[in-house]
PDB file of C-alpha atoms in Angstrom:
ATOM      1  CA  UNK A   1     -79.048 -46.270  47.134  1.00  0.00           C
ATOM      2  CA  UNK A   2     -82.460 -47.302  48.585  1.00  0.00           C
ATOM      3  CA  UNK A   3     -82.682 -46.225  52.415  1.00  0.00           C
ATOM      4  CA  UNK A   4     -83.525 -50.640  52.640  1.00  0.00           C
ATOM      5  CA  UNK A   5     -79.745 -51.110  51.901  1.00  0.00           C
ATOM      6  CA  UNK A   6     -78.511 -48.470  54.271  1.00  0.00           C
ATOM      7  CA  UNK A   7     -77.455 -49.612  57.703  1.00  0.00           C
ATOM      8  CA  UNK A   8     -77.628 -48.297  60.863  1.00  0.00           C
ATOM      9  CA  UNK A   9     -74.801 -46.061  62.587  1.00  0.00           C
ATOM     10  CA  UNK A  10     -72.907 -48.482  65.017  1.00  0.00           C
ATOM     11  CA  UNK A  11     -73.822 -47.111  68.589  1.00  0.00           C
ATOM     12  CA  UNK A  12     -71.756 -44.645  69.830  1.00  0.00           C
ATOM     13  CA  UNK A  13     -69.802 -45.545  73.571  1.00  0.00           C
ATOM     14  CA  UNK A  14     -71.594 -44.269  76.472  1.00  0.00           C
ATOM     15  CA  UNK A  15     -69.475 -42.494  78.396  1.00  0.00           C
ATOM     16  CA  UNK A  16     -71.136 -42.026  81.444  1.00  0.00           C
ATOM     17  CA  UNK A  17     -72.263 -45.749  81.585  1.00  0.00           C
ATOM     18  CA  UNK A  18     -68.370 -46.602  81.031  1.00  0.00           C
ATOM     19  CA  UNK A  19     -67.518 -44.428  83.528  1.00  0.00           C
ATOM     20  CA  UNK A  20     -69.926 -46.226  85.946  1.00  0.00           C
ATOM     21  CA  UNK A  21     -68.336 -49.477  84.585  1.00  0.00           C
ATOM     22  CA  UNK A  22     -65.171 -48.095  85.328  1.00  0.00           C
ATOM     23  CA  UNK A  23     -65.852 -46.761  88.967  1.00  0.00           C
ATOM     24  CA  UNK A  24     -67.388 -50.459  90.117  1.00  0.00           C
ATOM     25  CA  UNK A  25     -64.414 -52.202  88.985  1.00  0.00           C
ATOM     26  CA  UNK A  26     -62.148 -49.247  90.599  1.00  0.00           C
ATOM     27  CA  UNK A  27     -64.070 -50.496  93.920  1.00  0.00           C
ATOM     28  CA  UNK A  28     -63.640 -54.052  93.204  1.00  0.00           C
ATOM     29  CA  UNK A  29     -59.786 -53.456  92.835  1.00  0.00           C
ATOM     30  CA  UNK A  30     -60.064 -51.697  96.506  1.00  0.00           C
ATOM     31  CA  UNK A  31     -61.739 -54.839  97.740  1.00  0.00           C
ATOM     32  CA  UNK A  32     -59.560 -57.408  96.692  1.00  0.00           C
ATOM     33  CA  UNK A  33     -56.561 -55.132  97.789  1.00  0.00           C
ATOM     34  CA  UNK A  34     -58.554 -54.697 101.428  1.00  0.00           C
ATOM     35  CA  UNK A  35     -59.253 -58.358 101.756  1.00  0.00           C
ATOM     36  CA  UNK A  36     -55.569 -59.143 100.942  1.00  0.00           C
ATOM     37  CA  UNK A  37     -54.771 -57.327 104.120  1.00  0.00           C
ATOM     38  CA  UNK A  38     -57.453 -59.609 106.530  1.00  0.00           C
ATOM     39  CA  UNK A  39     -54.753 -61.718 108.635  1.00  0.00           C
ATOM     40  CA  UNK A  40     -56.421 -65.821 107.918  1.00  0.00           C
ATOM     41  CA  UNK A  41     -55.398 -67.982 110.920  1.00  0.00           C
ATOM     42  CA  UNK A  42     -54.276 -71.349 109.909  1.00  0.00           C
ATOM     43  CA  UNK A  43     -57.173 -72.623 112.295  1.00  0.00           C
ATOM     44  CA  UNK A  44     -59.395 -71.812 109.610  1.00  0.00           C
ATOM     45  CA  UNK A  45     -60.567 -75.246 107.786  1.00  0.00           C
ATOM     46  CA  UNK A  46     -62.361 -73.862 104.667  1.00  0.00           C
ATOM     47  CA  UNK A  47     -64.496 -70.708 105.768  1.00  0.00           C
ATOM     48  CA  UNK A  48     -62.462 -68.150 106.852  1.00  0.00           C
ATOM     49  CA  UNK A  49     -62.821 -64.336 107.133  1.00  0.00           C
ATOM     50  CA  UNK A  50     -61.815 -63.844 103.585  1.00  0.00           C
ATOM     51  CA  UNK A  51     -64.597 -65.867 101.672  1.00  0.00           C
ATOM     52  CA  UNK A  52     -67.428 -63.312 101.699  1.00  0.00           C
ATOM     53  CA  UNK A  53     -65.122 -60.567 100.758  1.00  0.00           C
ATOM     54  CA  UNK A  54     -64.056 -62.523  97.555  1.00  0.00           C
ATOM     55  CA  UNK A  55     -67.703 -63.497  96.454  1.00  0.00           C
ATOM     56  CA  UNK A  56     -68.649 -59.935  96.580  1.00  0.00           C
ATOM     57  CA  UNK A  57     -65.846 -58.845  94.622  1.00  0.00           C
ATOM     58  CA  UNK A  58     -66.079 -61.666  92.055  1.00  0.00           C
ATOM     59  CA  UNK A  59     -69.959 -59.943  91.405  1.00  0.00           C
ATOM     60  CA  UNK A  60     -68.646 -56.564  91.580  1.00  0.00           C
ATOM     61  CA  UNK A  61     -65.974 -57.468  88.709  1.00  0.00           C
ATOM     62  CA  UNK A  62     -68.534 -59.522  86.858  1.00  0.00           C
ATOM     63  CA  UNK A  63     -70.957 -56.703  87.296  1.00  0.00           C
ATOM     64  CA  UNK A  64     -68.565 -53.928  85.688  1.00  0.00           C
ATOM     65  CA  UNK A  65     -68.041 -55.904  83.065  1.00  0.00           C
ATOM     66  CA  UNK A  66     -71.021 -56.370  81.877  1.00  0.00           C
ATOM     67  CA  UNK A  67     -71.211 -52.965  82.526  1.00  0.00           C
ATOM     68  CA  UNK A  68     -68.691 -52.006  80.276  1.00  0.00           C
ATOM     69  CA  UNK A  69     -69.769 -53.967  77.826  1.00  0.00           C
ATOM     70  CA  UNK A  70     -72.663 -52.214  77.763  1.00  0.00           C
ATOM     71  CA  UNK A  71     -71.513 -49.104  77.664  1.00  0.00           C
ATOM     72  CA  UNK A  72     -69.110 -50.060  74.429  1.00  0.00           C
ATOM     73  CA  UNK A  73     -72.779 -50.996  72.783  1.00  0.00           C
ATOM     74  CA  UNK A  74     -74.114 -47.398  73.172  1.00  0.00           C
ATOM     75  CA  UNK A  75     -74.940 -47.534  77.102  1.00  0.00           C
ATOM     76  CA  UNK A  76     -78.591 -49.310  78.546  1.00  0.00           C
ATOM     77  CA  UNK A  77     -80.049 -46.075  78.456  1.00  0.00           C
ATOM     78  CA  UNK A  78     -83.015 -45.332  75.982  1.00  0.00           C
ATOM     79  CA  UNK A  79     -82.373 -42.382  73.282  1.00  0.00           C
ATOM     80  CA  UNK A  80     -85.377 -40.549  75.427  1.00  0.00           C
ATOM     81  CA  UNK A  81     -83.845 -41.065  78.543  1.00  0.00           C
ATOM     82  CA  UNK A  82     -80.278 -39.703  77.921  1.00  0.00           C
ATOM     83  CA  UNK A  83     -81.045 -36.470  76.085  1.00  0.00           C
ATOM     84  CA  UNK A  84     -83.260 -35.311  79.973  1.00  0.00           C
ATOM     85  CA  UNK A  85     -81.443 -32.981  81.908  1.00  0.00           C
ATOM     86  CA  UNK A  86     -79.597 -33.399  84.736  1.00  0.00           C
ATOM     87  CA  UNK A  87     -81.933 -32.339  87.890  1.00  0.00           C
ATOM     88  CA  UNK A  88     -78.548 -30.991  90.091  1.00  0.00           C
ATOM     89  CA  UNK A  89     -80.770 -29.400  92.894  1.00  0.00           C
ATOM     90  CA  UNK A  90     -81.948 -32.861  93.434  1.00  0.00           C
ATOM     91  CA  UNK A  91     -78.545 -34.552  93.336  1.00  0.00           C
ATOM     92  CA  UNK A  92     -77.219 -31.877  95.458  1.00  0.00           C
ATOM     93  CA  UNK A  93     -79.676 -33.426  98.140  1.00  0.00           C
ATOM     94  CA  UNK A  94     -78.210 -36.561  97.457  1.00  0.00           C
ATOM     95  CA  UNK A  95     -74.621 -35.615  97.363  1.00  0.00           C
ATOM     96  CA  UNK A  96     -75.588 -33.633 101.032  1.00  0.00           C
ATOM     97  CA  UNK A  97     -77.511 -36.779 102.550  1.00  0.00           C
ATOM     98  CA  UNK A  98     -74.274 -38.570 101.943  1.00  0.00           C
ATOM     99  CA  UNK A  99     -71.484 -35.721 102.992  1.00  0.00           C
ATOM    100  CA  UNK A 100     -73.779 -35.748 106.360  1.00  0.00           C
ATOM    101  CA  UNK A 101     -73.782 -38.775 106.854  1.00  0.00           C
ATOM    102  CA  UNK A 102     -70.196 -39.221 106.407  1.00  0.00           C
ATOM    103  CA  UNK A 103     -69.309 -36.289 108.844  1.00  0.00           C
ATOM    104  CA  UNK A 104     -72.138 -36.583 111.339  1.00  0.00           C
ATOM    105  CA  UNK A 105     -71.994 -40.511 112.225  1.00  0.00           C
ATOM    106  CA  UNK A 106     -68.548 -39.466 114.457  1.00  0.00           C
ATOM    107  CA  UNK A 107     -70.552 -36.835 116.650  1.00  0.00           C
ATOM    108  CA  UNK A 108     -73.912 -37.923 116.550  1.00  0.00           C
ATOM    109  CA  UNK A 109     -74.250 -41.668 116.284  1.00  0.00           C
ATOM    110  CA  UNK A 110     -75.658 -43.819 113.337  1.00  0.00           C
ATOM    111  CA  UNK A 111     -79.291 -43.192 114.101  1.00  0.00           C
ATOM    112  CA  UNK A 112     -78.934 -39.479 114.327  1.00  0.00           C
ATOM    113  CA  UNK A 113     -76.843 -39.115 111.006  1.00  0.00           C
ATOM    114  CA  UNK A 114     -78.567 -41.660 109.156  1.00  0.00           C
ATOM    115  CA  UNK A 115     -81.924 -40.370 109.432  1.00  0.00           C
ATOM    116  CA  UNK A 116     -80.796 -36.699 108.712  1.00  0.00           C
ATOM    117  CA  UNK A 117     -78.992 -38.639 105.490  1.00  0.00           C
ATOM    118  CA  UNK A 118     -82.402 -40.424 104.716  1.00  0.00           C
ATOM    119  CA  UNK A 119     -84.748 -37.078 104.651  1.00  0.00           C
ATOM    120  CA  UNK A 120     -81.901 -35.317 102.558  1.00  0.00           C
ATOM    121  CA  UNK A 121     -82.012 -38.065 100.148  1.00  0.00           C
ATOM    122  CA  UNK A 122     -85.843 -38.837 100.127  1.00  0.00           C
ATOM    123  CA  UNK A 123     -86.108 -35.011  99.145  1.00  0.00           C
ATOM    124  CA  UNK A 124     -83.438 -35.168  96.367  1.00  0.00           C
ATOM    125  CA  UNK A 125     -85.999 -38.046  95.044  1.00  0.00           C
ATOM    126  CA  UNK A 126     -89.056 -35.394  95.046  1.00  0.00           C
ATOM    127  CA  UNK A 127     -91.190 -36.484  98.759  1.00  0.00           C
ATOM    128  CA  UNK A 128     -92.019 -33.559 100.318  1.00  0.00           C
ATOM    129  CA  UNK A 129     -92.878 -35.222 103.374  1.00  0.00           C
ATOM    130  CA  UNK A 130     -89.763 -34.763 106.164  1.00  0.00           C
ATOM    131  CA  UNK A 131     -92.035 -35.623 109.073  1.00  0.00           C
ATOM    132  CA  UNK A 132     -93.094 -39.089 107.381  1.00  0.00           C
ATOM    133  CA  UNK A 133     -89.420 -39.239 106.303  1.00  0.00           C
ATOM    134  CA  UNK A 134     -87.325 -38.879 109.376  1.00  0.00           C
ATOM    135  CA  UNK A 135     -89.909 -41.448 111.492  1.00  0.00           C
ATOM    136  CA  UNK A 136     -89.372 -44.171 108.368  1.00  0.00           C
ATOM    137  CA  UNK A 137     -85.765 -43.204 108.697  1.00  0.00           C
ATOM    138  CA  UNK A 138     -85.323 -43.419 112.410  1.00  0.00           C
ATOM    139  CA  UNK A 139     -87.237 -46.963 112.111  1.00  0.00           C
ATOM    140  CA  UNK A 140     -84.625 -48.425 109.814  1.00  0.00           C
ATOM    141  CA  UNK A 141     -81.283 -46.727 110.895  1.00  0.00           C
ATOM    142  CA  UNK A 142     -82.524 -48.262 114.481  1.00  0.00           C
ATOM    143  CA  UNK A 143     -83.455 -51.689 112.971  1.00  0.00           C
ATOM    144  CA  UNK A 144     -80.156 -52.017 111.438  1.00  0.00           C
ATOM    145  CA  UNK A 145     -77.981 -50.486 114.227  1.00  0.00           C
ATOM    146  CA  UNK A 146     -79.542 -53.416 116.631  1.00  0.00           C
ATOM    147  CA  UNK A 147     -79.355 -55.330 113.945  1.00  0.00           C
ATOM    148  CA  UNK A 148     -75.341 -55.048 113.676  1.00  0.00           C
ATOM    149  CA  UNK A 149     -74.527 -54.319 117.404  1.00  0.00           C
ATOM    150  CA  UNK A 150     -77.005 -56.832 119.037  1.00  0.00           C
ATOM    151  CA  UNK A 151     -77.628 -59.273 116.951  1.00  0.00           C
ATOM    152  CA  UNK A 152     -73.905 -59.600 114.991  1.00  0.00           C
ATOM    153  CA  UNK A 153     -72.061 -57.355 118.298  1.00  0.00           C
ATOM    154  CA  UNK A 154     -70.236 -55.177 115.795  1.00  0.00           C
ATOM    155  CA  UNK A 155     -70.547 -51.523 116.681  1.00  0.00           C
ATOM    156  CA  UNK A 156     -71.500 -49.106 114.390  1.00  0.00           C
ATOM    157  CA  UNK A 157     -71.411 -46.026 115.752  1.00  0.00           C
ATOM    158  CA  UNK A 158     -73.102 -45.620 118.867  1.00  0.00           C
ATOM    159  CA  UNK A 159     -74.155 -42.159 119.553  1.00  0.00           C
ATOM    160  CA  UNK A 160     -76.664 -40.351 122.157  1.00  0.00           C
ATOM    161  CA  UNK A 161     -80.150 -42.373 120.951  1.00  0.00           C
ATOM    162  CA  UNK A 162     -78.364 -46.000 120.862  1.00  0.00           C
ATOM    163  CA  UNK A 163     -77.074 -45.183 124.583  1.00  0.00           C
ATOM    164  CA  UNK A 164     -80.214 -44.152 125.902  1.00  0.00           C
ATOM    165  CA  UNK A 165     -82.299 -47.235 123.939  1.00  0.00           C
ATOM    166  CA  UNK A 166     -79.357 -49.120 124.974  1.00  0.00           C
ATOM    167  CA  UNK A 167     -79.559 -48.146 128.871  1.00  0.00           C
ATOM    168  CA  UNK A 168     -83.522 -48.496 128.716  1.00  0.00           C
ATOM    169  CA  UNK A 169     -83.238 -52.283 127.438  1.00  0.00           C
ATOM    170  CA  UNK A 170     -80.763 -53.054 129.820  1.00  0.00           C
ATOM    171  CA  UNK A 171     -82.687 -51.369 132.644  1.00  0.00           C
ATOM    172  CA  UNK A 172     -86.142 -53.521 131.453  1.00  0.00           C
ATOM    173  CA  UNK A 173     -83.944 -56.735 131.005  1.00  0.00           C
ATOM    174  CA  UNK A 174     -82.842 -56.043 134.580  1.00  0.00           C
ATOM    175  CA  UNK A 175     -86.501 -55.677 135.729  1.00  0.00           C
ATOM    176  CA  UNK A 176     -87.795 -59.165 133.627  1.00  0.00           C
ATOM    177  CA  UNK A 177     -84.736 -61.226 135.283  1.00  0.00           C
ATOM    178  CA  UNK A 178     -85.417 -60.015 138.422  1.00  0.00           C
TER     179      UNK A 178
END
């Protein structure tokens, strides 16, 4: 046989990119079951507190399937790409940005825990710049916590910085309203 008439292996499945697959429609199950349990008033029309829940797990099931899909095809990762190492020191930075986060939010507030989680994580990606870090940090963990407990009145984990910005805004309201 000529090497014309031989074909090409069928790609092998991707087991990490299935896994992935698997995982985001693992979440999507733990939506659906979650959004089950939201009590719907019959005052609701159309719109109720259920709709935005379902759109985002119809994409999340779409999504892993596609994923999957992929991953049965031999994966959306180029031959280069999947025989690199694994860096674990940086995804140990990772892994700790999120445990802190997770167990510091309770005691410290979302600014507080979120920025520590943001300069873990920026170093698991390679800066080497904490300083630069944290104040980027601090500027978007604040933007979103007014953005949530202002702006949408949700709380989110108020801690010792969102009391003090908190008591400072009231105090200058106070002062412009006279």
């Amino acid at each position: 046989m000529s090497t014309s008439d031989q074909q090409a292996p069928p790609p092998r499945l991707a087991v990490p990119e299935l896994l992935i697959g698997v995982g985001l429609l693992a979440c999507a199950a733990a939506v659906a079951w979650q959004t089950l349990a939201i009590p719907v008033s019959p005052l609701y029309s159309k719109v109720g507190p259920t709709v935005f829940p379902y759109i985002t797990m119809t994409g999340m099931v779409i999504l892993s399937l596609l994923l999957i899909v992929a991953a049965l095809r031999g994966g959306w990762q180029p031959e280069e790409e999947k025989e690199t190492p694994t860096d674990w020191k940086a995804m140990g930075f990772v892994v700790a940005g999120l445990v802190a986060n997770l167990l510091l939010i309770q005691p410290l507030g979302f600014t507080a825990a979120s920025v520590i989680m943001f300069v873990l994580i920026c170093h698991g990606f390679g800066s080497r710049h904490p300083l630069r870090d944290a104040l980027l940090g601090l500027i978007l963990a604040l933007a979103a916590y007014f953005g949530f407990a202002k702006a949408l009145g949700v709380n989110i984990g108020a801690g010792f910085i969102e009391n003090q910005l908190n008591t400072v805004i009231n105090a200058i309201i106070g002062i412009v309203r006279g």
